[in-house]
Amino acid sequence: MSGALPASFAIDAATARVRLDQHDPAFVADPYVAFAATRALGPAFFWEDHRLWCFTEAEAVNALLRDRRLGREILHVATREELGMPEEPAHTRPFYDLDRLTMLSREPPAHTRLRTLVNRAFVSRQIERLRPRIATLCHRLIDGFEAAGSVDLIAAFATPIPVTIIAEMMGVPVDMAPQLLDWSHRMVAMYQFGRSTETELSAVAATEAFVGFLRGYVAERRGAPADDLISVLIAAEADGERLSEDELIASCILLLNAGHEATVHSIGNAVKAILESGLDTAGWFARPGGPEAVAEEALRFDPPLHLFQRYVLEPCEIAGIAFSKGDSLGLLLGAANRDAARFADPDRFDPARPVRPHLAFGAGIHFCIGAPLARLELEVALPILFERLPRLALAGAPRYRDSWHFHGLERLDVAW
């Protein structure tokens, strides 16, 4: 770690309570310093700013991601009245009406049905066959900026790769990418703490526009199926059940939003880590299994998603903390991936470290369905970038986006 503790950070060891402003510039730039400082409190701390118990240790986070006493939804086992949970503001309902239809926001049996249908469609695409297309795209992007000698790598390389690939997979025009990105950014902002009414209204408008756009393509594919994800989802069937049109649209939007946002951050964070570590890229990318080892270490070292929340589905005690039905707790994936109890010298970027499972993609029934594609994009993009630009170096201080609980770069200036 090279950063300093955020100025807003304050800790009460007696009560395991922490104050920390997620917008503190030091935390935005390097949250791992604050995460490390909480480890003396044990497996969890209470984040006062968000009224949330947060777990940081790899063993605990891994176990809780699989714990069926916890879930992504709560209203399937309790009423709002029972929990004292207020109704959603009327102006946010179009967003949540869609969000509730995704497998990410459901628990079994609804989750099982949705994941089975979407997984069959997604896996049946045989992700590995996308390798040549991803490679061609990476080369084309580099061709476009190589002569300049310097570039913001987030805008010129990390962003276009995942949105182009997912647009092509879905069968929507690639020239719609800027609009898809705009809708995605505005919708994903709903998952951040402390959002404003303006952010909520923007997300709802993006949701309605995105849904309207996809309805046209779904109608078109029903009459004329093509070799794309929308057509496969329309045809997907398990035990006689299919996705409803609204579920199909919600699934497409989830795949774009989650896949794009996370993969942009994964590529940017990986390049930054490689450059700052001084890794012998020529050596690593030439050896068998080298690209995979570098990609996995990058995902562990600086993952794109740092928080996954769960509801408590039944009264229980976890790590000596009593939870009531309906309580919410936070699982800090970023902190767990830097836990020295699982990863020796965790703040060092080291692709040679012994292989141990990281938690960048979560675990349990909500393990990221797009993990194979995200891994493939990293394994293809990183070697091509460093082979084409062997003198690649940082040309300015990397700048992280203030969008926690995501952790990714807003700008990465490089030169060669």
mmCIF file of C-alpha atoms in Angstrom:
data_model
loop_
_atom_site.group_PDB
_atom_site.id
_atom_site.type_symbol
_atom_site.label_atom_id
_atom_site.label_comp_id
_atom_site.label_asym_id
_atom_site.label_seq_id
_atom_site.Cartn_x
_atom_site.Cartn_y
_atom_site.Cartn_z
ATOM 1 C CA MET A 1 0.000 0.000 0.000
ATOM 2 C CA SER A 2 1.207 3.453 -0.859
ATOM 3 C CA GLY A 3 -1.682 5.650 0.207
ATOM 4 C CA ALA A 4 -2.549 7.334 3.487
ATOM 5 C CA LEU A 5 -5.523 6.843 5.760
ATOM 6 C CA PRO A 6 -8.425 9.065 4.658
ATOM 7 C CA ALA A 7 -8.818 12.229 6.714
ATOM 8 C CA SER A 8 -12.424 11.243 7.417
ATOM 9 C CA PHE A 9 -11.400 7.872 8.897
ATOM 10 C CA ALA A 10 -12.077 7.401 12.602
ATOM 11 C CA ILE A 11 -12.180 4.130 14.503
ATOM 12 C CA ASP A 12 -13.628 3.124 17.889
ATOM 13 C CA ALA A 13 -11.936 -0.152 18.766
ATOM 14 C CA ALA A 14 -14.155 -0.763 21.812
ATOM 15 C CA THR A 15 -17.341 -0.902 19.716
ATOM 16 C CA ALA A 16 -15.841 -1.913 16.330
ATOM 17 C CA ARG A 17 -17.333 1.217 14.821
ATOM 18 C CA VAL A 18 -15.800 3.192 11.971
ATOM 19 C CA ARG A 19 -16.533 6.536 10.409
ATOM 20 C CA LEU A 20 -15.405 6.919 6.816
ATOM 21 C CA ASP A 21 -16.647 9.147 4.012
ATOM 22 C CA GLN A 22 -16.743 7.090 0.815
ATOM 23 C CA HIS A 23 -16.142 10.316 -1.157
ATOM 24 C CA ASP A 24 -12.924 11.110 0.722
ATOM 25 C CA PRO A 25 -10.297 11.531 -2.045
ATOM 26 C CA ALA A 26 -7.813 9.308 -0.220
ATOM 27 C CA PHE A 27 -10.399 6.521 0.017
ATOM 28 C CA VAL A 28 -11.402 6.906 -3.639
ATOM 29 C CA ALA A 29 -7.737 6.589 -4.638
ATOM 30 C CA ASP A 30 -6.823 3.730 -2.299
ATOM 31 C CA PRO A 31 -9.536 2.102 -0.159
ATOM 32 C CA TYR A 32 -7.181 -0.705 0.893
ATOM 33 C CA VAL A 33 -5.438 1.431 3.507
ATOM 34 C CA ALA A 34 -8.726 1.951 5.353
ATOM 35 C CA PHE A 35 -9.706 -1.705 4.924
ATOM 36 C CA ALA A 36 -6.384 -2.799 6.452
ATOM 37 C CA ALA A 37 -6.889 -0.468 9.409
ATOM 38 C CA THR A 38 -10.186 -2.168 10.252
ATOM 39 C CA ARG A 39 -8.640 -5.649 10.521
ATOM 40 C CA ALA A 40 -7.667 -5.135 14.150
ATOM 41 C CA LEU A 41 -11.410 -5.025 14.889
ATOM 42 C CA GLY A 42 -11.884 -8.653 13.842
ATOM 43 C CA PRO A 43 -13.904 -10.067 10.954
ATOM 44 C CA ALA A 44 -16.384 -7.168 10.868
ATOM 45 C CA PHE A 45 -16.835 -3.485 11.637
ATOM 46 C CA PHE A 46 -19.881 -1.239 11.819
ATOM 47 C CA TRP A 47 -19.723 1.485 9.155
ATOM 48 C CA GLU A 48 -21.446 4.368 10.903
ATOM 49 C CA ASP A 49 -21.921 6.452 7.765
ATOM 50 C CA HIS A 50 -24.051 3.716 6.171
ATOM 51 C CA ARG A 51 -25.405 2.007 9.326
ATOM 52 C CA LEU A 52 -24.047 -1.276 8.018
ATOM 53 C CA TRP A 53 -22.056 -4.165 9.484
ATOM 54 C CA CYS A 54 -19.286 -4.946 6.997
ATOM 55 C CA PHE A 55 -17.199 -8.132 6.822
ATOM 56 C CA THR A 56 -13.604 -7.924 5.606
ATOM 57 C CA GLU A 57 -11.881 -11.286 6.145
ATOM 58 C CA ALA A 58 -11.658 -13.661 3.195
ATOM 59 C CA GLU A 59 -12.873 -16.718 5.101
ATOM 60 C CA ALA A 60 -15.891 -14.891 6.510
ATOM 61 C CA VAL A 61 -16.821 -13.162 3.246
ATOM 62 C CA ASN A 62 -16.527 -16.420 1.311
ATOM 63 C CA ALA A 63 -18.712 -18.251 3.820
ATOM 64 C CA LEU A 64 -21.345 -15.515 3.974
ATOM 65 C CA LEU A 65 -21.623 -15.314 0.181
ATOM 66 C CA ARG A 66 -22.727 -18.972 0.376
ATOM 67 C CA ASP A 67 -24.799 -18.681 3.556
ATOM 68 C CA ARG A 68 -28.480 -19.408 2.852
ATOM 69 C CA ARG A 69 -29.516 -17.452 5.952
ATOM 70 C CA LEU A 70 -28.677 -14.409 3.818
ATOM 71 C CA GLY A 71 -30.152 -13.311 0.512
ATOM 72 C CA ARG A 72 -30.377 -10.612 -2.128
ATOM 73 C CA GLU A 73 -34.091 -10.017 -1.494
ATOM 74 C CA ILE A 74 -36.202 -9.994 1.658
ATOM 75 C CA LEU A 75 -39.809 -9.363 0.643
ATOM 76 C CA HIS A 76 -40.255 -12.999 -0.399
ATOM 77 C CA VAL A 77 -40.081 -13.968 3.307
ATOM 78 C CA ALA A 78 -41.438 -10.854 5.041
ATOM 79 C CA THR A 79 -43.710 -7.858 4.443
ATOM 80 C CA ARG A 80 -42.690 -4.220 4.507
ATOM 81 C CA GLU A 81 -44.990 -3.738 7.500
ATOM 82 C CA GLU A 82 -43.305 -6.563 9.410
ATOM 83 C CA LEU A 83 -39.873 -5.102 8.760
ATOM 84 C CA GLY A 84 -40.777 -1.445 9.135
ATOM 85 C CA MET A 85 -39.484 -0.932 5.608
ATOM 86 C CA PRO A 86 -40.869 2.173 3.861
ATOM 87 C CA GLU A 87 -42.333 2.001 0.374
ATOM 88 C CA GLU A 88 -40.042 2.920 -2.481
ATOM 89 C CA PRO A 89 -40.504 6.517 -3.646
ATOM 90 C CA ALA A 90 -42.981 6.538 -6.515
ATOM 91 C CA HIS A 91 -40.484 8.165 -8.879
ATOM 92 C CA THR A 92 -38.041 5.222 -8.509
ATOM 93 C CA ARG A 93 -40.519 2.420 -9.197
ATOM 94 C CA PRO A 94 -39.807 1.977 -12.924
ATOM 95 C CA PHE A 95 -36.175 1.247 -12.049
ATOM 96 C CA TYR A 96 -36.957 -1.173 -9.224
ATOM 97 C CA ASP A 97 -39.763 -2.884 -11.136
ATOM 98 C CA LEU A 98 -37.116 -3.863 -13.691
ATOM 99 C CA ASP A 99 -34.335 -4.526 -11.183
ATOM 100 C CA ARG A 100 -36.520 -6.983 -9.267
ATOM 101 C CA LEU A 101 -36.837 -9.125 -12.389
ATOM 102 C CA THR A 102 -33.107 -9.863 -12.624
ATOM 103 C CA MET A 103 -31.513 -12.984 -11.184
ATOM 104 C CA LEU A 104 -29.079 -10.760 -9.256
ATOM 105 C CA SER A 105 -31.973 -9.485 -7.135
ATOM 106 C CA ARG A 106 -33.795 -12.776 -6.593
ATOM 107 C CA GLU A 107 -33.508 -15.808 -4.348
ATOM 108 C CA PRO A 108 -34.571 -19.412 -5.008
ATOM 109 C CA PRO A 109 -36.812 -20.654 -6.446
ATOM 110 C CA ALA A 110 -37.119 -17.570 -8.699
ATOM 111 C CA HIS A 111 -33.342 -17.156 -8.916
ATOM 112 C CA THR A 112 -32.831 -20.805 -9.824
ATOM 113 C CA ARG A 113 -35.318 -20.572 -12.693
ATOM 114 C CA LEU A 114 -33.899 -17.319 -14.072
ATOM 115 C CA ARG A 115 -30.257 -18.354 -13.760
ATOM 116 C CA THR A 116 -30.900 -21.708 -15.409
ATOM 117 C CA LEU A 117 -32.547 -20.058 -18.401
ATOM 118 C CA VAL A 118 -29.992 -17.267 -18.792
ATOM 119 C CA ASN A 119 -27.007 -19.495 -18.064
ATOM 120 C CA ARG A 120 -27.975 -21.962 -20.771
ATOM 121 C CA ALA A 121 -28.202 -19.135 -23.258
ATOM 122 C CA PHE A 122 -24.990 -17.464 -22.134
ATOM 123 C CA VAL A 123 -22.856 -20.566 -21.861
ATOM 124 C CA SER A 124 -24.252 -22.011 -25.089
ATOM 125 C CA ARG A 125 -22.630 -19.092 -26.890
ATOM 126 C CA GLN A 126 -19.324 -20.862 -26.194
ATOM 127 C CA ILE A 127 -17.440 -17.883 -24.831
ATOM 128 C CA GLU A 128 -14.081 -19.231 -25.979
ATOM 129 C CA ARG A 129 -15.062 -18.802 -29.619
ATOM 130 C CA LEU A 130 -15.051 -15.028 -29.031
ATOM 131 C CA ARG A 131 -11.260 -15.061 -28.550
ATOM 132 C CA PRO A 132 -10.399 -14.171 -32.199
ATOM 133 C CA ARG A 133 -12.993 -11.394 -32.279
ATOM 134 C CA ILE A 134 -11.691 -9.859 -29.050
ATOM 135 C CA ALA A 135 -8.129 -10.023 -30.379
ATOM 136 C CA THR A 136 -9.120 -8.354 -33.660
ATOM 137 C CA LEU A 137 -10.920 -5.600 -31.766
ATOM 138 C CA CYS A 138 -7.908 -4.975 -29.483
ATOM 139 C CA HIS A 139 -5.579 -4.646 -32.476
ATOM 140 C CA ARG A 140 -7.990 -2.300 -34.258
ATOM 141 C CA LEU A 141 -8.265 -0.042 -31.220
ATOM 142 C CA ILE A 142 -4.472 0.116 -30.827
ATOM 143 C CA ASP A 143 -4.108 0.831 -34.547
ATOM 144 C CA GLY A 144 -6.292 3.875 -33.942
ATOM 145 C CA PHE A 145 -4.081 5.486 -31.298
ATOM 146 C CA GLU A 146 -0.591 3.947 -31.632
ATOM 147 C CA ALA A 147 0.806 6.782 -33.764
ATOM 148 C CA ALA A 148 -0.226 9.399 -31.188
ATOM 149 C CA GLY A 149 2.357 8.188 -28.676
ATOM 150 C CA SER A 150 0.043 8.753 -25.711
ATOM 151 C CA VAL A 151 -3.613 8.198 -24.828
ATOM 152 C CA ASP A 152 -6.175 7.946 -22.053
ATOM 153 C CA LEU A 153 -6.360 4.156 -22.004
ATOM 154 C CA ILE A 154 -9.754 4.016 -20.281
ATOM 155 C CA ALA A 155 -11.523 5.886 -23.074
ATOM 156 C CA ALA A 156 -9.495 4.474 -25.957
ATOM 157 C CA PHE A 157 -9.111 0.819 -24.959
ATOM 158 C CA ALA A 158 -10.705 -0.386 -21.713
ATOM 159 C CA THR A 159 -14.164 1.032 -22.432
ATOM 160 C CA PRO A 160 -14.727 0.023 -26.083
ATOM 161 C CA ILE A 161 -13.754 -3.640 -25.658
ATOM 162 C CA PRO A 162 -16.525 -4.936 -23.367
ATOM 163 C CA VAL A 163 -19.325 -2.741 -24.720
ATOM 164 C CA THR A 164 -18.518 -3.706 -28.316
ATOM 165 C CA ILE A 165 -18.403 -7.417 -27.502
ATOM 166 C CA ILE A 166 -21.643 -7.444 -25.500
ATOM 167 C CA ALA A 167 -23.442 -5.341 -28.139
ATOM 168 C CA GLU A 168 -22.361 -7.804 -30.815
ATOM 169 C CA MET A 169 -23.414 -10.739 -28.650
ATOM 170 C CA MET A 170 -26.831 -9.183 -28.059
ATOM 171 C CA GLY A 171 -27.254 -8.372 -31.722
ATOM 172 C CA VAL A 172 -27.731 -4.615 -31.362
ATOM 173 C CA PRO A 173 -25.849 -2.051 -33.475
ATOM 174 C CA VAL A 174 -22.315 -1.417 -32.236
ATOM 175 C CA ASP A 175 -22.710 2.233 -33.212
ATOM 176 C CA MET A 176 -25.243 2.392 -30.366
ATOM 177 C CA ALA A 177 -22.360 1.863 -27.908
ATOM 178 C CA PRO A 178 -22.182 5.495 -26.681
ATOM 179 C CA GLN A 179 -25.916 5.455 -25.952
ATOM 180 C CA LEU A 180 -25.716 2.045 -24.245
ATOM 181 C CA LEU A 181 -22.860 3.327 -22.088
ATOM 182 C CA ASP A 182 -24.821 6.417 -21.119
ATOM 183 C CA TRP A 183 -27.847 4.364 -20.080
ATOM 184 C CA SER A 184 -25.598 1.912 -18.230
ATOM 185 C CA HIS A 185 -23.721 4.573 -16.232
ATOM 186 C CA ARG A 186 -26.944 6.299 -15.211
ATOM 187 C CA MET A 187 -28.611 3.061 -14.099
ATOM 188 C CA VAL A 188 -25.587 1.695 -12.224
ATOM 189 C CA ALA A 189 -25.448 4.948 -10.219
ATOM 190 C CA MET A 190 -28.551 3.689 -8.376
ATOM 191 C CA TYR A 191 -26.422 1.135 -6.519
ATOM 192 C CA GLN A 192 -24.251 3.769 -4.860
ATOM 193 C CA PHE A 193 -24.735 5.077 -1.336
ATOM 194 C CA GLY A 194 -25.982 8.608 -0.831
ATOM 195 C CA ARG A 195 -27.479 9.106 -4.278
ATOM 196 C CA SER A 196 -29.511 12.239 -5.035
ATOM 197 C CA THR A 197 -33.048 12.602 -6.369
ATOM 198 C CA GLU A 198 -31.480 13.900 -9.574
ATOM 199 C CA THR A 199 -29.493 10.661 -9.895
ATOM 200 C CA GLU A 200 -32.662 8.628 -9.297
ATOM 201 C CA LEU A 201 -34.647 10.513 -11.936
ATOM 202 C CA SER A 202 -31.800 10.136 -14.415
ATOM 203 C CA ALA A 203 -31.630 6.377 -13.740
ATOM 204 C CA VAL A 204 -35.367 5.985 -14.236
ATOM 205 C CA ALA A 205 -35.256 7.883 -17.531
ATOM 206 C CA ALA A 206 -32.343 5.682 -18.679
ATOM 207 C CA THR A 207 -34.239 2.550 -17.619
ATOM 208 C CA GLU A 208 -37.333 3.509 -19.590
ATOM 209 C CA ALA A 209 -35.298 4.415 -22.670
ATOM 210 C CA PHE A 210 -33.268 1.197 -22.499
ATOM 211 C CA VAL A 211 -36.396 -0.934 -22.090
ATOM 212 C CA GLY A 212 -38.093 0.787 -25.015
ATOM 213 C CA PHE A 213 -35.036 0.275 -27.196
ATOM 214 C CA LEU A 214 -34.810 -3.444 -26.402
ATOM 215 C CA ARG A 215 -38.538 -4.118 -26.843
ATOM 216 C CA GLY A 216 -38.157 -3.281 -30.504
ATOM 217 C CA TYR A 217 -35.310 -5.743 -30.932
ATOM 218 C CA VAL A 218 -37.128 -8.481 -29.030
ATOM 219 C CA ALA A 219 -40.183 -8.067 -31.264
ATOM 220 C CA GLU A 220 -37.969 -8.169 -34.343
ATOM 221 C CA ARG A 221 -36.160 -11.332 -33.183
ATOM 222 C CA ARG A 222 -39.386 -13.138 -32.388
ATOM 223 C CA GLY A 223 -40.282 -12.884 -36.048
ATOM 224 C CA ALA A 224 -36.787 -13.406 -37.409
ATOM 225 C CA PRO A 225 -34.396 -15.176 -34.989
ATOM 226 C CA ALA A 226 -30.690 -14.490 -35.503
ATOM 227 C CA ASP A 227 -27.402 -15.781 -34.103
ATOM 228 C CA ASP A 228 -27.438 -13.470 -31.093
ATOM 229 C CA LEU A 229 -28.099 -13.468 -27.372
ATOM 230 C CA ILE A 230 -31.590 -11.962 -27.631
ATOM 231 C CA SER A 231 -32.691 -14.769 -29.964
ATOM 232 C CA VAL A 232 -31.145 -17.424 -27.725
ATOM 233 C CA LEU A 233 -32.870 -15.980 -24.647
ATOM 234 C CA ILE A 234 -36.203 -15.949 -26.477
ATOM 235 C CA ALA A 235 -35.766 -19.635 -27.296
ATOM 236 C CA ALA A 236 -34.300 -20.675 -23.928
ATOM 237 C CA GLU A 237 -36.474 -23.153 -22.076
ATOM 238 C CA ALA A 238 -36.047 -25.226 -18.923
ATOM 239 C CA ASP A 239 -38.638 -27.628 -17.528
ATOM 240 C CA GLY A 240 -41.221 -26.158 -19.859
ATOM 241 C CA GLU A 241 -40.625 -22.571 -18.675
ATOM 242 C CA ARG A 242 -39.384 -19.580 -20.618
ATOM 243 C CA LEU A 243 -38.419 -16.024 -19.744
ATOM 244 C CA SER A 244 -41.229 -13.509 -19.887
ATOM 245 C CA GLU A 245 -40.537 -10.565 -22.161
ATOM 246 C CA ASP A 246 -39.902 -8.298 -19.167
ATOM 247 C CA GLU A 247 -37.535 -10.877 -17.634
ATOM 248 C CA LEU A 248 -35.731 -11.204 -20.964
ATOM 249 C CA ILE A 249 -35.262 -7.444 -21.244
ATOM 250 C CA ALA A 250 -34.157 -7.187 -17.600
ATOM 251 C CA SER A 251 -31.615 -9.974 -18.184
ATOM 252 C CA CYS A 252 -30.169 -8.262 -21.264
ATOM 253 C CA ILE A 253 -29.813 -4.979 -19.391
ATOM 254 C CA LEU A 254 -28.172 -6.757 -16.428
ATOM 255 C CA LEU A 255 -25.668 -8.494 -18.709
ATOM 256 C CA LEU A 256 -24.723 -5.218 -20.355
ATOM 257 C CA ASN A 257 -24.615 -3.080 -17.211
ATOM 258 C CA ALA A 258 -22.807 -5.536 -14.944
ATOM 259 C CA GLY A 259 -20.516 -6.901 -17.634
ATOM 260 C CA HIS A 260 -19.472 -3.585 -19.088
ATOM 261 C CA GLU A 261 -18.946 -1.682 -15.835
ATOM 262 C CA ALA A 262 -16.893 -4.422 -14.214
ATOM 263 C CA THR A 263 -14.759 -5.275 -17.235
ATOM 264 C CA VAL A 264 -13.786 -1.669 -17.978
ATOM 265 C CA HIS A 265 -12.563 -1.388 -14.386
ATOM 266 C CA SER A 266 -10.827 -4.778 -14.560
ATOM 267 C CA ILE A 267 -8.800 -3.822 -17.636
ATOM 268 C CA GLY A 268 -7.888 -0.359 -16.359
ATOM 269 C CA ASN A 269 -7.002 -1.540 -12.869
ATOM 270 C CA ALA A 270 -4.919 -4.395 -14.298
ATOM 271 C CA VAL A 271 -2.863 -2.136 -16.578
ATOM 272 C CA LYS A 272 -2.204 0.282 -13.719
ATOM 273 C CA ALA A 273 -1.122 -2.554 -11.402
ATOM 274 C CA ILE A 274 1.173 -4.042 -14.044
ATOM 275 C CA LEU A 275 2.841 -0.709 -14.808
ATOM 276 C CA GLU A 276 3.309 0.252 -11.173
ATOM 277 C CA SER A 277 4.698 -3.175 -10.250
ATOM 278 C CA GLY A 278 7.307 -3.219 -13.024
ATOM 279 C CA LEU A 279 6.180 -6.690 -14.094
ATOM 280 C CA ASP A 280 8.213 -8.376 -16.834
ATOM 281 C CA THR A 281 5.286 -8.456 -19.243
ATOM 282 C CA ALA A 282 7.234 -9.942 -22.153
ATOM 283 C CA GLY A 283 8.297 -12.853 -19.993
ATOM 284 C CA TRP A 284 4.954 -13.411 -18.329
ATOM 285 C CA PHE A 285 2.814 -13.224 -21.450
ATOM 286 C CA ALA A 286 5.135 -15.579 -23.345
ATOM 287 C CA ARG A 287 5.008 -18.380 -20.797
ATOM 288 C CA PRO A 288 2.293 -21.076 -20.781
ATOM 289 C CA GLY A 289 -0.494 -19.979 -18.455
ATOM 290 C CA GLY A 290 1.089 -16.544 -18.043
ATOM 291 C CA PRO A 291 -1.817 -14.442 -19.339
ATOM 292 C CA GLU A 292 -4.225 -16.353 -17.097
ATOM 293 C CA ALA A 293 -1.993 -15.912 -14.027
ATOM 294 C CA VAL A 294 -1.623 -12.156 -14.623
ATOM 295 C CA ALA A 295 -5.376 -11.753 -15.146
ATOM 296 C CA GLU A 296 -6.254 -13.646 -11.959
ATOM 297 C CA GLU A 297 -3.747 -11.683 -9.884
ATOM 298 C CA ALA A 298 -5.093 -8.416 -11.302
ATOM 299 C CA LEU A 299 -8.640 -9.419 -10.332
ATOM 300 C CA ARG A 300 -7.479 -10.273 -6.826
ATOM 301 C CA PHE A 301 -5.249 -7.257 -6.378
ATOM 302 C CA ASP A 302 -7.684 -4.521 -7.452
ATOM 303 C CA PRO A 303 -11.153 -5.954 -8.185
ATOM 304 C CA PRO A 304 -13.827 -3.830 -9.898
ATOM 305 C CA LEU A 305 -16.567 -4.401 -7.297
ATOM 306 C CA HIS A 306 -15.864 -3.858 -3.614
ATOM 307 C CA LEU A 307 -19.205 -4.380 -1.883
ATOM 308 C CA PHE A 308 -21.972 -6.951 -2.178
ATOM 309 C CA GLN A 309 -24.914 -6.509 0.200
ATOM 310 C CA ARG A 310 -27.143 -9.196 1.694
ATOM 311 C CA TYR A 311 -30.384 -9.215 3.669
ATOM 312 C CA VAL A 312 -30.672 -11.388 6.764
ATOM 313 C CA LEU A 313 -33.501 -13.853 6.044
ATOM 314 C CA GLU A 314 -33.827 -15.197 9.592
ATOM 315 C CA PRO A 315 -32.591 -14.123 13.040
ATOM 316 C CA CYS A 316 -29.021 -15.334 13.482
ATOM 317 C CA GLU A 317 -25.660 -14.646 15.065
ATOM 318 C CA ILE A 318 -22.604 -14.115 12.871
ATOM 319 C CA ALA A 319 -19.127 -13.523 14.315
ATOM 320 C CA GLY A 320 -20.741 -12.798 17.670
ATOM 321 C CA ILE A 321 -23.054 -10.147 16.194
ATOM 322 C CA ALA A 322 -26.816 -10.629 16.576
ATOM 323 C CA PHE A 323 -28.798 -9.915 13.413
ATOM 324 C CA SER A 324 -32.554 -9.630 13.036
ATOM 325 C CA LYS A 325 -34.629 -10.644 10.056
ATOM 326 C CA GLY A 326 -34.483 -7.870 7.467
ATOM 327 C CA ASP A 327 -31.136 -6.453 8.596
ATOM 328 C CA SER A 328 -28.621 -5.688 5.863
ATOM 329 C CA LEU A 329 -24.917 -6.451 5.939
ATOM 330 C CA GLY A 330 -22.003 -5.723 3.621
ATOM 331 C CA LEU A 331 -19.454 -8.157 2.233
ATOM 332 C CA LEU A 332 -16.299 -6.280 1.244
ATOM 333 C CA LEU A 333 -14.831 -8.189 -1.683
ATOM 334 C CA GLY A 334 -11.970 -5.714 -2.089
ATOM 335 C CA ALA A 335 -10.935 -6.090 1.540
ATOM 336 C CA ALA A 336 -11.236 -9.894 1.444
ATOM 337 C CA ASN A 337 -8.933 -10.037 -1.583
ATOM 338 C CA ARG A 338 -6.218 -8.269 0.457
ATOM 339 C CA ASP A 339 -6.537 -10.528 3.518
ATOM 340 C CA ALA A 340 -3.076 -11.694 4.607
ATOM 341 C CA ALA A 341 -4.611 -14.795 6.177
ATOM 342 C CA ARG A 342 -5.369 -16.033 2.651
ATOM 343 C CA PHE A 343 -2.841 -14.167 0.492
ATOM 344 C CA ALA A 344 0.756 -13.722 1.671
ATOM 345 C CA ASP A 345 2.017 -10.155 1.256
ATOM 346 C CA PRO A 346 -1.413 -9.199 -0.130
ATOM 347 C CA ASP A 347 -0.532 -5.624 -1.105
ATOM 348 C CA ARG A 348 2.093 -6.835 -3.586
ATOM 349 C CA PHE A 349 1.097 -7.530 -7.191
ATOM 350 C CA ASP A 350 2.541 -10.986 -7.832
ATOM 351 C CA PRO A 351 1.221 -13.326 -10.550
ATOM 352 C CA ALA A 352 3.619 -16.009 -9.278
ATOM 353 C CA ARG A 353 1.844 -16.326 -5.938
ATOM 354 C CA PRO A 354 0.310 -19.749 -5.145
ATOM 355 C CA VAL A 355 -3.148 -20.058 -6.670
ATOM 356 C CA ARG A 356 -5.889 -19.459 -4.112
ATOM 357 C CA PRO A 357 -9.485 -18.551 -4.964
ATOM 358 C CA HIS A 358 -10.194 -14.825 -4.870
ATOM 359 C CA LEU A 359 -13.615 -13.219 -4.463
ATOM 360 C CA ALA A 360 -13.663 -10.673 -7.288
ATOM 361 C CA PHE A 361 -16.609 -12.510 -8.881
ATOM 362 C CA GLY A 362 -18.347 -13.322 -5.610
ATOM 363 C CA ALA A 363 -19.247 -16.895 -4.639
ATOM 364 C CA GLY A 364 -22.259 -19.113 -4.126
ATOM 365 C CA ILE A 365 -25.425 -18.998 -6.189
ATOM 366 C CA HIS A 366 -24.824 -15.374 -7.206
ATOM 367 C CA PHE A 367 -21.314 -16.012 -8.564
ATOM 368 C CA CYS A 368 -20.902 -13.717 -11.569
ATOM 369 C CA ILE A 369 -22.459 -15.359 -14.625
ATOM 370 C CA GLY A 370 -20.221 -13.267 -16.883
ATOM 371 C CA ALA A 371 -16.959 -14.366 -15.240
ATOM 372 C CA PRO A 372 -15.807 -16.528 -18.196
ATOM 373 C CA LEU A 373 -16.231 -13.607 -20.609
ATOM 374 C CA ALA A 374 -14.568 -11.098 -18.260
ATOM 375 C CA ARG A 375 -11.607 -13.424 -17.790
ATOM 376 C CA LEU A 376 -11.292 -14.022 -21.529
ATOM 377 C CA GLU A 377 -11.312 -10.294 -22.302
ATOM 378 C CA LEU A 378 -8.511 -9.717 -19.779
ATOM 379 C CA GLU A 379 -6.466 -12.697 -20.955
ATOM 380 C CA VAL A 380 -6.658 -11.522 -24.562
ATOM 381 C CA ALA A 381 -6.443 -7.736 -24.150
ATOM 382 C CA LEU A 382 -3.485 -7.484 -21.758
ATOM 383 C CA PRO A 383 -0.915 -9.479 -23.784
ATOM 384 C CA ILE A 384 -1.879 -7.706 -27.015
ATOM 385 C CA LEU A 385 -1.589 -4.278 -25.400
ATOM 386 C CA PHE A 386 1.873 -4.915 -23.949
ATOM 387 C CA GLU A 387 3.154 -6.746 -27.039
ATOM 388 C CA ARG A 388 2.055 -3.910 -29.327
ATOM 389 C CA LEU A 389 3.301 -1.176 -26.966
ATOM 390 C CA PRO A 390 6.309 -2.671 -25.130
ATOM 391 C CA ARG A 391 7.450 0.753 -23.867
ATOM 392 C CA LEU A 392 4.064 1.511 -22.294
ATOM 393 C CA ALA A 393 4.385 3.672 -19.173
ATOM 394 C CA LEU A 394 2.261 5.915 -16.991
ATOM 395 C CA ALA A 395 2.128 9.483 -18.263
ATOM 396 C CA GLY A 396 0.306 10.999 -15.309
ATOM 397 C CA ALA A 397 -1.259 10.117 -11.981
ATOM 398 C CA PRO A 398 -4.054 7.550 -12.473
ATOM 399 C CA ARG A 399 -7.417 8.960 -11.436
ATOM 400 C CA TYR A 400 -10.071 6.759 -9.869
ATOM 401 C CA ARG A 401 -13.751 7.494 -10.372
ATOM 402 C CA ASP A 402 -15.713 8.493 -7.270
ATOM 403 C CA SER A 403 -18.282 5.712 -7.682
ATOM 404 C CA TRP A 404 -17.788 3.412 -4.712
ATOM 405 C CA HIS A 405 -18.751 0.546 -4.243
ATOM 406 C CA PHE A 406 -17.243 0.111 -7.700
ATOM 407 C CA HIS A 407 -13.514 0.743 -7.824
ATOM 408 C CA GLY A 408 -12.213 1.738 -11.216
ATOM 409 C CA LEU A 409 -10.267 4.383 -13.042
ATOM 410 C CA GLU A 410 -11.820 7.464 -14.544
ATOM 411 C CA ARG A 411 -8.640 8.193 -16.487
ATOM 412 C CA LEU A 412 -5.363 6.375 -17.135
ATOM 413 C CA ASP A 413 -2.883 8.472 -19.149
ATOM 414 C CA VAL A 414 -0.132 6.373 -20.727
ATOM 415 C CA ALA A 415 2.644 6.961 -23.245
ATOM 416 C CA TRP A 416 5.123 4.802 -25.176
#
